[in-house]
Amino acid sequence: MGMTITEKILAAHSGRDTVKPGELVTVRLDIVMCHDVTTPPAISMLVEKGMDSVFDPDKIVVIPDHFVPNKDIKSAELAKRLREWVKRHGLKNYYEVGENGVCHVVLPEDGWVLPGRTIICGDSHTCTHGALGAFSTGVGSTDLAAAIYSGELWFKVPESMKFVLYGSLGKGVYSKDVILEVIRRIGVDGALYKAMEFNGPVVDELSVEARFTLTNMAIEAGGKNGIINPDEKTLEYVRSRTEKNFTVYTSDPDAEYSEIIEIDCSELEPMVAYPHLPSNGRPAKQAGDVKIDQVYIGSCTNGRIEDLRIAANILSGKKIAKGTRCIVVPGSTNVWRQALKEGLLEVFSSANCFVSASTCGACLGGYMGVLAAGERCVSTTNRNFVGRMGSPGSEVYLASPATAAATALTGVITDPRDML
Amino acid sequence: MQGKAHVYMRDHINTDEIIPARYLVTDDEKELALHAMEDIDIDFVKKIKTGDIIVAGNDFGCGSSREHAIWAIRGSGISCVVAESFARIFYRNAINNGFPVVECKVISKVISDGDELEIHLREGIIKNISTGKTSGFIPLPDFAFEIAEAGGLLQSIKK
């Protein structure tokens, strides 16, 4: 019996020839990523237990992003604890404010994510990095602490679910719409504990950046990891960023899947996931007259340069609707710089959007666009749980950058296809 | 362990509800505990006595990986969460903290809010003292108990 890409990577990193779903294995980690919310508690645990060491400083990448630039005194203290730890251990791979960004945008962008690697971070959206054929998953602070200290973690080998995305995407339909449809079909725990492997002609056609949006939201279906078999596009993306060696693993044709789900994406329309679950997707054109107070374009889901280009294309030469505010947050400093070069920041600003530097910010109700009770936001982010972006009385509607930009122009949920 | 059941028989209670991100500026368990479950039940903390038990539906703890969710609940006095199923990262975090979690599919039929429960983790038994009924569950694997007995994952791997 063959193995899936996920099983092959886990086997190779646990000193085995094969692994089977359900087996407990201790996995060697290639990259341990750290941010400003879940890492300070991990550091405190290690110090408290007399374990304040790092397994390999070169394999630890530290990217503060959630509440930096510091949003208040307490978050300033978190960021300071992180910085002091970095200094104490001489960690070179540290991204200070001004060169940082949302960690899941920066990590692949700067060549840390390679096919075949194992990656963890104290953040649920770590599943993003599977788009390059890595095994990448989110953990809590205790796991993070154990990983920093020992360079390994226990894992139960997940069963794999295969998503075959066939057909081709119509105009105005993007990978965000695809993943919202996947989650609508299987539910927010439809892939609980499982590897979500995305295959098929639609995936082949997607750019690498657009693929990150698919794997990013694997956690929103309960998945342990999202993963895509590397192809030429993957290799080109990676080789333009690093000279390091890597091993490409791909699923065997006779690999075993707990389920194979086929989706014809040709019929897909721009989607909006209604409050308060990512699985509440409906076609944007059926929305009716849903008045929107705020539009948010950014995050680890849709804050990459291609996302900003799509939004800018719709907003170019226009003004957003009166009574609606639009907040644009480039996903990283590099994305911000590129958007500046291409004139996108000017397009946004001329349309009366508020453009900030990179941060997780309001995506998780941190700052820079928190919602009041009764307010509605169309957001290109990944979660629309109760209170996710602010007051428990606010509402978040998830959508693609195109749908978000179109909505900013009209002030009500809008199908972007007429504006392209 | 024994405690009063606080039933939130809903699916997908997520970590943003268990401890909203606006409180993640601290990792102090006592401070987090003041806001445990706040976006589901504003009076939660007032209702809880040390040793009490949360009872919930499927996919408890989904969403963000924040371990603050475990700390907030534990800090509020909760001794155990019994749910029909758990989200993956929350479940892992619980095991790594040695915090008891029980997966039991039939709880909605046998436990009501306010019932007094007695839970035997190793044996896989929930005794509902209020009704006299007993339910079974599959206990956590041995390695989870080993982590708990060591005082958590970090103690168990310390060289």
Coordinates of C-alpha atoms in Angstrom, one line a residue:
Chain A
M1 CA 0.0 0.0 0.0
G2 CA 1.3 3.4 -0.9
M3 CA 1.5 6.4 1.4
T4 CA 0.2 10.0 1.2
I5 CA 2.6 13.0 1.1
T6 CA 1.7 13.7 4.8
E7 CA 2.5 10.1 5.8
K8 CA 5.8 10.2 3.8
I9 CA 7.0 13.4 5.5
L10 CA 6.1 12.1 9.0
A11 CA 7.8 8.8 8.3
A12 CA 11.0 10.5 7.1
H13 CA 11.1 12.7 10.1
S14 CA 10.5 9.9 12.7
G15 CA 13.1 7.5 11.4
R16 CA 10.7 5.1 9.9
D17 CA 10.2 3.6 6.5
T18 CA 6.4 3.8 6.8
V19 CA 3.7 5.1 9.1
K20 CA 0.0 4.4 9.2
P21 CA -2.8 6.7 10.3
G22 CA -3.4 6.4 14.1
E23 CA 0.2 5.6 15.0
L24 CA 1.9 7.8 17.5
V25 CA 5.3 9.1 16.3
T26 CA 7.9 11.5 17.5
V27 CA 8.7 13.9 14.7
R28 CA 11.9 15.8 14.2
L29 CA 11.1 19.5 13.4
D30 CA 12.8 21.5 10.7
I31 CA 11.3 24.9 11.5
V32 CA 9.8 26.2 14.8
M33 CA 8.1 29.6 14.2
C34 CA 7.3 31.9 17.1
H35 CA 5.1 35.0 17.4
D36 CA 4.3 37.5 20.1
V37 CA 1.1 36.0 21.7
T38 CA 1.8 32.3 22.2
T39 CA 5.6 32.3 22.6
P40 CA 6.0 34.5 25.7
P41 CA 4.0 31.9 27.8
A42 CA 6.2 29.1 26.3
I43 CA 9.3 31.0 27.3
S44 CA 8.0 31.5 30.8
M45 CA 7.3 27.8 31.1
L46 CA 10.8 26.9 30.0
V47 CA 12.4 29.3 32.4
E48 CA 10.2 28.2 35.3
K49 CA 11.1 24.6 34.7
G50 CA 14.8 25.2 34.3
M51 CA 14.7 24.3 30.6
D52 CA 15.6 27.7 29.1
S53 CA 17.5 26.5 26.1
V54 CA 16.9 26.2 22.4
F55 CA 17.5 23.0 20.4
D56 CA 18.9 24.8 17.3
P57 CA 19.0 28.6 17.0
D58 CA 19.1 28.3 13.2
K59 CA 15.8 26.5 13.0
I60 CA 13.8 29.0 15.1
V61 CA 12.2 31.8 13.2
V62 CA 10.7 34.6 15.3
I63 CA 8.1 36.9 13.7
P64 CA 6.0 39.1 16.1
D65 CA 2.7 40.0 14.3
H66 CA -0.4 39.8 16.4
F67 CA -0.2 42.9 18.6
V68 CA 2.8 44.7 17.1
P69 CA 3.5 47.6 16.7
N70 CA 2.5 47.3 20.4
K71 CA -1.2 48.0 20.8
D72 CA -1.1 48.7 24.5
I73 CA 1.2 48.4 27.5
K74 CA 0.4 44.8 28.2
S75 CA 1.1 43.8 24.6
A76 CA 4.3 45.9 24.7
E77 CA 5.4 43.7 27.6
L78 CA 4.7 40.5 25.7
A79 CA 6.7 41.8 22.7
K80 CA 9.5 42.8 25.1
R81 CA 9.6 39.4 26.7
L82 CA 9.9 37.9 23.2
R83 CA 12.7 40.3 22.2
E84 CA 14.7 39.6 25.4
W85 CA 14.5 35.9 24.8
V86 CA 15.7 36.3 21.2
K87 CA 18.7 38.3 22.5
R88 CA 19.4 35.9 25.3
H89 CA 19.8 33.0 22.9
G90 CA 21.3 34.9 20.1
L91 CA 18.5 34.0 17.7
K92 CA 19.4 35.5 14.3
N93 CA 16.1 34.8 12.5
Y94 CA 14.1 37.6 14.2
Y95 CA 11.9 40.0 12.2
E96 CA 11.5 43.3 14.0
V97 CA 8.7 45.7 13.4
G98 CA 9.5 47.3 10.0
E99 CA 10.7 44.1 8.5
N100 CA 8.1 41.8 9.8
G101 CA 4.5 40.9 8.7
V102 CA 1.9 38.3 9.4
C103 CA 4.0 35.3 10.2
H104 CA 2.3 33.0 7.8
V105 CA 2.9 35.5 5.0
V106 CA 6.6 36.1 5.9
L107 CA 7.7 32.5 6.5
P108 CA 7.2 31.2 2.9
E109 CA 8.0 34.6 1.4
D110 CA 11.4 34.6 2.9
G111 CA 12.3 31.0 1.9
W112 CA 11.8 29.2 5.2
V113 CA 9.1 26.9 3.9
L114 CA 10.5 24.1 1.7
P115 CA 8.8 21.0 0.3
G116 CA 9.2 18.0 2.7
R117 CA 9.9 20.1 5.8
T118 CA 8.1 19.8 9.1
I119 CA 7.0 23.1 10.6
I120 CA 5.1 24.0 13.8
C121 CA 4.1 27.3 15.3
G122 CA 1.9 28.3 18.2
D123 CA -0.8 29.4 15.8
S124 CA -3.6 27.5 14.3
H125 CA -3.1 28.9 10.8
T126 CA 0.3 27.2 10.5
C127 CA -1.5 24.8 8.2
T128 CA -0.9 27.5 5.6
H129 CA 2.6 26.2 4.7
G130 CA 1.4 22.9 3.4
A131 CA 0.7 24.7 0.1
L132 CA 4.4 24.1 -0.7
G133 CA 4.3 20.4 0.2
A134 CA 5.5 20.7 3.8
F135 CA 3.9 19.1 6.9
S136 CA 2.9 22.2 8.9
T137 CA 0.5 22.4 11.8
G138 CA -0.5 24.7 14.6
V139 CA 0.1 23.8 18.3
G140 CA -0.3 25.5 21.7
S141 CA 2.3 27.1 23.9
T142 CA 3.3 23.9 25.8
D143 CA 4.0 22.1 22.5
L144 CA 5.8 25.2 21.3
A145 CA 8.0 25.2 24.4
A146 CA 8.7 21.5 24.0
A147 CA 9.6 22.1 20.3
I148 CA 11.9 25.0 21.2
Y149 CA 13.7 22.9 23.8
S150 CA 13.9 19.5 22.1
G151 CA 13.3 20.1 18.3
E152 CA 10.7 17.3 18.3
L153 CA 7.0 16.7 19.1
W154 CA 4.6 13.8 19.4
F155 CA 2.0 13.4 16.6
K156 CA -0.7 11.0 15.8
V157 CA -0.4 10.2 12.1
P158 CA -3.6 11.7 10.6
E159 CA -5.9 10.0 8.2
S160 CA -5.9 11.9 4.9
M161 CA -8.9 13.3 3.0
K162 CA -8.4 14.0 -0.7
F163 CA -10.1 16.9 -2.3
V164 CA -10.2 16.7 -6.0
L165 CA -11.0 20.1 -7.4
Y166 CA -11.9 19.8 -11.0
G167 CA -13.2 22.1 -13.7
S168 CA -11.9 25.7 -13.9
L169 CA -12.7 28.8 -12.0
G170 CA -15.0 31.4 -13.6
K171 CA -14.4 35.1 -13.7
G172 CA -14.4 36.7 -10.3
V173 CA -14.1 33.3 -8.5
Y174 CA -10.9 32.7 -6.5
S175 CA -9.3 30.2 -4.2
K176 CA -11.1 31.8 -1.3
D177 CA -14.4 31.0 -2.8
V178 CA -13.2 27.4 -3.3
I179 CA -12.2 26.9 0.3
L180 CA -15.4 28.5 1.6
E181 CA -17.3 26.0 -0.6
V182 CA -15.2 23.1 0.7
I183 CA -15.9 24.1 4.3
R184 CA -19.6 24.6 3.5
R185 CA -19.8 21.1 2.2
I186 CA -17.9 19.3 5.0
G187 CA -18.6 21.6 8.0
V188 CA -16.2 23.2 10.5
D189 CA -15.3 19.8 11.9
G190 CA -15.6 17.8 8.6
A191 CA -11.9 17.2 8.6
L192 CA -11.3 16.9 12.3
Y193 CA -7.8 15.5 13.1
K194 CA -7.2 14.8 9.4
A195 CA -4.8 15.9 6.7
M196 CA -6.6 17.8 3.9
E197 CA -4.9 17.1 0.6
F198 CA -5.9 19.4 -2.3
N199 CA -5.5 18.0 -5.8
G200 CA -6.9 18.4 -9.3
P201 CA -6.8 20.8 -12.3
V202 CA -8.1 23.8 -10.3
V203 CA -5.1 23.4 -7.9
D204 CA -2.7 23.0 -10.8
E205 CA -4.0 26.2 -12.3
L206 CA -3.8 28.3 -9.1
S207 CA -0.8 30.4 -8.5
V208 CA 1.3 29.5 -5.4
E209 CA 0.0 32.5 -3.6
A210 CA -3.6 31.5 -4.2
R211 CA -2.9 28.0 -3.0
F212 CA -1.9 29.4 0.4
T213 CA -5.5 30.6 0.8
L214 CA -6.7 26.9 0.5
T215 CA -4.3 25.4 3.0
N216 CA -4.6 28.4 5.4
M217 CA -8.3 27.5 6.1
A218 CA -7.8 23.7 6.6
I219 CA -8.1 24.4 10.3
E220 CA -11.5 26.0 9.7
A221 CA -12.7 22.5 8.8
G222 CA -10.9 21.0 11.9
G223 CA -7.9 19.7 9.8
K224 CA -4.6 18.9 11.3
N225 CA -2.8 20.1 8.2
G226 CA -3.6 21.2 4.6
I227 CA -1.2 20.0 1.9
I228 CA -0.6 20.2 -1.8
N229 CA 1.8 18.0 -3.8
P230 CA 4.6 20.1 -5.1
D231 CA 4.8 20.9 -8.8
E232 CA 6.9 23.1 -11.1
K233 CA 5.2 26.2 -9.8
T234 CA 6.1 25.2 -6.2
L235 CA 9.7 24.5 -7.1
E236 CA 10.0 27.8 -9.0
Y237 CA 8.6 29.7 -6.0
V238 CA 10.9 28.0 -3.6
R239 CA 14.1 28.2 -5.7
S240 CA 13.7 31.9 -6.2
R241 CA 13.9 32.3 -2.5
T242 CA 16.5 29.9 -1.2
E243 CA 19.4 27.8 -2.2
K244 CA 18.9 25.3 0.5
N245 CA 18.3 21.6 -0.4
F246 CA 15.1 19.9 0.1
T247 CA 13.3 16.6 -0.6
V248 CA 10.1 16.5 -2.6
Y249 CA 7.5 14.0 -1.4
T250 CA 4.3 13.3 -3.3
S251 CA 1.4 11.0 -2.6
D252 CA 1.5 7.5 -4.2
P253 CA -1.2 6.7 -6.7
D254 CA -2.3 3.8 -4.4
A255 CA -2.2 5.9 -1.1
E256 CA -5.2 5.4 1.2
Y257 CA -7.6 8.1 1.9
S258 CA -10.4 8.1 4.5
E259 CA -12.5 10.0 2.0
I260 CA -12.2 11.4 -1.5
I261 CA -14.4 14.5 -2.2
E262 CA -14.7 15.7 -5.7
I263 CA -15.9 19.3 -6.4
D264 CA -16.7 20.7 -9.8
C265 CA -15.4 24.2 -9.4
S266 CA -16.7 25.4 -12.8
E267 CA -20.1 26.2 -11.3
L268 CA -18.7 28.0 -8.2
E269 CA -19.8 31.6 -7.6
P270 CA -18.3 34.3 -5.4
M271 CA -19.0 33.2 -1.9
V272 CA -19.7 34.9 1.4
A273 CA -19.6 32.9 4.7
Y274 CA -22.2 34.4 7.0
P275 CA -21.9 34.8 10.8
H276 CA -20.9 32.9 12.9
L277 CA -19.2 30.0 11.2
P278 CA -16.9 29.7 8.2
S279 CA -19.2 26.9 7.0
N280 CA -22.1 29.3 6.4
G281 CA -21.1 30.0 2.8
R282 CA -23.7 31.4 0.4
P283 CA -23.4 32.9 -3.1
A284 CA -22.7 36.7 -2.7
K285 CA -25.3 37.5 -5.3
Q286 CA -28.1 36.1 -3.1
A287 CA -27.1 38.3 -0.2
G288 CA -29.8 40.9 -0.7
D289 CA -29.4 44.2 1.0
V290 CA -26.9 43.5 3.8
K291 CA -25.5 46.8 4.9
I292 CA -21.8 46.7 5.7
D293 CA -20.0 49.1 8.1
Q294 CA -16.5 47.9 7.5
V295 CA -14.5 46.0 4.9
Y296 CA -11.2 44.5 5.9
I297 CA -8.7 43.3 3.3
G298 CA -5.6 41.6 4.6
S299 CA -4.5 38.7 6.9
C300 CA -2.6 35.4 6.4
T301 CA -5.6 34.2 4.3
N302 CA -5.7 37.0 1.8
G303 CA -3.0 39.6 2.5
R304 CA -0.6 38.7 -0.3
I305 CA 0.4 40.9 -3.2
E306 CA -2.0 39.1 -5.7
D307 CA -4.8 39.7 -3.3
L308 CA -4.1 43.4 -3.1
R309 CA -3.8 43.6 -6.9
I310 CA -7.3 42.0 -7.3
A311 CA -8.8 44.5 -4.8
A312 CA -7.0 47.5 -6.3
N313 CA -8.2 46.6 -9.7
I314 CA -11.8 46.9 -8.5
L315 CA -11.2 50.1 -6.4
S316 CA -9.0 51.9 -9.0
G317 CA -10.3 55.4 -9.8
K318 CA -13.4 55.0 -7.6
K319 CA -14.4 56.0 -4.1
I320 CA -15.8 53.6 -1.5
A321 CA -19.4 54.1 -0.4
K322 CA -20.2 56.8 2.2
G323 CA -21.0 55.2 5.5
T324 CA -18.6 52.3 4.9
R325 CA -14.9 52.2 5.9
C326 CA -12.4 50.0 4.2
I327 CA -9.2 48.9 5.9
V328 CA -6.3 47.5 3.9
V329 CA -3.5 45.7 5.7
P330 CA -0.7 44.3 3.5
G331 CA 0.3 40.9 4.8
S332 CA 4.0 41.7 5.2
T333 CA 6.5 44.5 4.9
N334 CA 7.6 43.0 1.5
V335 CA 4.0 43.0 0.3
W336 CA 3.6 46.6 1.5
R337 CA 6.8 47.6 -0.4
Q338 CA 5.7 45.9 -3.5
A339 CA 2.2 47.5 -3.3
L340 CA 3.9 50.8 -2.9
K341 CA 6.0 50.2 -6.0
E342 CA 3.1 49.1 -8.1
G343 CA 1.0 52.2 -7.0
L344 CA -1.6 50.0 -5.2
L345 CA -1.3 51.9 -1.9
E346 CA -2.1 55.1 -3.8
V347 CA -5.1 53.4 -5.4
F348 CA -6.4 52.4 -2.0
S349 CA -5.8 55.7 -0.4
S350 CA -7.4 57.6 -3.3
A351 CA -10.5 55.4 -2.9
N352 CA -10.6 56.6 0.7
C353 CA -9.4 53.3 2.2
F354 CA -7.4 53.3 5.4
V355 CA -4.0 51.6 4.6
S356 CA -2.0 50.4 7.5
A357 CA 1.3 48.6 7.8
S358 CA 1.3 44.8 8.3
T359 CA -0.2 43.3 11.5
C360 CA -2.7 40.6 12.4
G361 CA -4.5 43.5 14.1
A362 CA -8.2 43.5 13.7
C363 CA -8.5 40.0 12.1
L364 CA -8.6 38.6 15.7
G365 CA -10.2 41.7 17.3
G366 CA -6.8 43.0 18.4
Y367 CA -6.7 46.6 17.2
M368 CA -6.7 48.8 14.0
G369 CA -10.3 48.1 13.1
V370 CA -12.1 46.4 16.0
L371 CA -15.9 46.3 15.6
A372 CA -18.6 47.7 17.8
A373 CA -21.8 45.9 18.8
G374 CA -24.2 45.9 15.9
E375 CA -21.6 46.5 13.2
R376 CA -21.1 44.3 10.2
C377 CA -17.7 43.6 8.5
V378 CA -16.9 41.9 5.2
S379 CA -13.5 40.5 5.7
T380 CA -10.9 38.5 3.7
T381 CA -9.8 36.8 6.9
N382 CA -10.5 33.2 8.0
R383 CA -12.9 33.3 11.1
N384 CA -16.3 34.8 11.6
F385 CA -16.9 33.4 15.1
V386 CA -18.9 35.4 17.7
G387 CA -16.7 38.4 18.8
R388 CA -13.8 37.4 16.5
M389 CA -13.2 41.0 15.3
G390 CA -14.5 42.8 18.3
S391 CA -17.8 43.0 20.2
P392 CA -19.7 39.8 20.6
G393 CA -22.6 41.7 19.1
S394 CA -20.7 42.4 15.8
E395 CA -20.9 40.3 12.7
V396 CA -18.2 39.1 10.3
Y397 CA -18.8 37.9 6.7
L398 CA -15.9 36.1 5.1
A399 CA -15.1 36.7 1.4
S400 CA -12.5 37.0 -1.3
P401 CA -10.5 40.3 -1.8
A402 CA -12.7 40.9 -5.0
T403 CA -16.0 40.5 -3.1
A404 CA -14.6 42.7 -0.3
A405 CA -13.5 45.4 -2.6
A406 CA -16.8 45.4 -4.5
T407 CA -18.7 45.6 -1.2
A408 CA -16.6 48.6 -0.1
L409 CA -17.8 50.4 -3.2
T410 CA -21.4 49.8 -2.7
G411 CA -21.7 49.5 1.1
V412 CA -23.7 46.3 0.8
I413 CA -22.6 42.7 0.2
T414 CA -21.8 42.7 -3.6
D415 CA -21.0 40.0 -6.2
P416 CA -17.8 41.4 -7.8
R417 CA -18.3 40.0 -11.2
D418 CA -20.0 43.0 -12.7
M419 CA -17.0 45.2 -11.6
L420 CA -14.3 43.2 -13.3
Chain B
M1 CA -13.2 13.8 40.6
Q2 CA -16.5 15.2 41.4
G3 CA -18.3 18.4 40.5
K4 CA -21.4 20.1 39.3
A5 CA -22.2 20.0 35.5
H6 CA -22.5 23.3 33.6
V7 CA -24.1 22.3 30.4
Y8 CA -23.4 24.3 27.2
M9 CA -24.9 21.7 24.8
R10 CA -23.8 23.5 21.6
D11 CA -21.4 22.4 18.9
H12 CA -18.2 24.3 17.9
I13 CA -17.7 26.3 21.0
N14 CA -14.5 28.0 19.9
T15 CA -11.4 29.4 21.7
D16 CA -12.4 32.9 20.7
E17 CA -15.5 32.4 22.9
I18 CA -13.7 30.6 25.6
I19 CA -11.1 33.4 26.0
P20 CA -11.6 36.3 23.6
A21 CA -8.4 37.7 21.9
R22 CA -8.9 41.0 23.6
Y23 CA -7.6 39.3 26.8
L24 CA -4.6 37.6 25.2
V25 CA -2.3 40.5 26.2
T26 CA -1.6 38.4 29.3
D27 CA -0.8 34.8 30.0
D28 CA -1.5 35.1 33.7
E29 CA -3.9 32.3 34.6
K30 CA -5.8 34.2 37.3
E31 CA -6.3 37.2 35.1
L32 CA -7.4 35.1 32.1
A33 CA -9.8 33.2 34.4
L34 CA -11.8 36.3 35.1
H35 CA -12.9 36.2 31.5
A36 CA -13.4 32.5 30.9
M37 CA -16.3 31.7 28.6
E38 CA -17.3 35.3 28.7
D39 CA -18.6 35.5 25.1
I40 CA -20.9 32.5 25.7
D41 CA -22.1 33.2 29.2
I42 CA -21.2 36.5 30.8
D43 CA -22.0 35.1 34.3
F44 CA -19.9 31.9 33.8
V45 CA -17.2 32.8 36.3
K46 CA -19.7 33.7 39.0
K47 CA -21.4 30.3 38.6
I48 CA -18.3 28.2 38.9
K49 CA -17.2 26.5 42.1
T50 CA -13.8 24.8 42.3
G51 CA -14.1 21.3 40.9
D52 CA -17.1 22.0 38.6
I53 CA -17.3 20.4 35.1
I54 CA -18.1 21.9 31.7
V55 CA -20.4 19.7 29.5
A56 CA -20.6 20.6 25.8
G57 CA -21.4 19.3 22.3
N58 CA -19.2 18.5 19.4
D59 CA -15.9 20.1 18.4
F60 CA -15.3 21.9 21.7
G61 CA -12.3 24.3 21.5
C62 CA -12.2 24.7 17.8
G63 CA -10.4 27.7 16.2
S64 CA -7.3 29.4 17.5
S65 CA -4.5 27.3 19.1
R66 CA -4.4 29.6 22.1
E67 CA -3.6 27.5 25.2
H68 CA -5.0 30.5 27.1
A69 CA -8.3 28.7 26.6
I70 CA -7.2 25.8 28.9
W71 CA -5.6 28.2 31.4
A72 CA -8.7 30.4 31.6
I73 CA -11.1 27.4 32.2
R74 CA -8.7 25.8 34.7
G75 CA -8.1 29.1 36.4
S76 CA -11.9 29.6 36.9
G77 CA -12.0 26.4 38.9
I78 CA -13.2 23.9 36.2
S79 CA -11.7 20.5 36.9
C80 CA -12.7 18.7 33.6
V81 CA -14.4 19.3 30.3
V82 CA -16.8 16.6 29.0
A83 CA -17.7 17.0 25.4
E84 CA -19.2 14.9 22.6
S85 CA -16.0 15.6 20.7
F86 CA -13.0 18.0 20.8
A87 CA -11.1 20.1 18.3
R88 CA -7.6 18.8 17.8
I89 CA -5.4 21.5 19.1
F90 CA -7.5 22.1 22.3
Y91 CA -7.4 18.3 22.9
R92 CA -3.6 18.3 22.5
N93 CA -3.2 21.3 24.8
A94 CA -5.3 19.6 27.4
I95 CA -3.2 16.5 27.3
N96 CA 0.0 18.5 27.4
N97 CA -1.2 20.3 30.5
G98 CA -2.5 17.2 32.2
F99 CA -5.9 18.8 32.2
P100 CA -8.7 16.2 32.1
V101 CA -10.9 16.0 29.0
V102 CA -13.5 13.3 28.4
E103 CA -15.0 12.5 25.0
C104 CA -18.4 10.9 25.4
K105 CA -21.0 10.8 22.6
V106 CA -24.1 10.2 24.8
I107 CA -23.8 13.1 27.3
S108 CA -26.6 15.2 25.9
K109 CA -29.0 12.4 26.8
V110 CA -27.7 11.7 30.3
I111 CA -26.5 14.9 31.8
S112 CA -28.6 18.0 32.6
D113 CA -27.4 21.4 33.8
G114 CA -26.7 21.3 37.6
D115 CA -26.3 17.5 37.8
E116 CA -23.6 16.3 40.2
L117 CA -21.1 14.2 38.3
E118 CA -18.4 11.8 39.4
I119 CA -15.8 11.0 36.8
H120 CA -13.3 8.1 36.8
L121 CA -10.7 9.0 34.1
R122 CA -8.8 5.7 34.1
E123 CA -11.8 3.5 34.2
G124 CA -13.8 5.5 31.6
I125 CA -16.9 6.0 33.8
I126 CA -19.1 9.0 34.4
K127 CA -21.5 8.6 37.3
N128 CA -24.4 11.0 37.3
I129 CA -25.1 11.2 41.1
S130 CA -28.2 13.3 40.6
T131 CA -29.9 10.7 38.3
G132 CA -28.1 7.6 39.4
K133 CA -27.2 6.8 35.8
T134 CA -23.7 5.7 34.7
S135 CA -22.1 6.2 31.2
G136 CA -18.9 4.9 29.7
F137 CA -16.3 6.5 27.6
I138 CA -12.9 5.5 26.1
P139 CA -10.2 6.6 28.5
L140 CA -7.3 8.7 27.2
P141 CA -4.3 6.6 26.0
D142 CA -1.6 5.6 28.6
F143 CA 0.9 8.2 27.3
A144 CA -1.6 11.0 28.2
F145 CA -1.7 9.7 31.8
E146 CA 2.1 9.5 31.8
I147 CA 2.3 13.2 30.7
A148 CA -0.2 14.1 33.4
E149 CA 1.6 12.2 36.1
A150 CA 4.9 13.8 35.1
G151 CA 3.3 17.2 35.6
G152 CA 2.8 18.1 32.0
L153 CA 4.6 17.6 28.7
L154 CA 7.6 19.7 29.5
Q155 CA 8.4 17.8 32.7
S156 CA 8.0 14.6 30.8
I157 CA 10.7 15.5 28.2
K158 CA 13.1 17.3 30.6
K159 CA 16.6 15.9 30.2

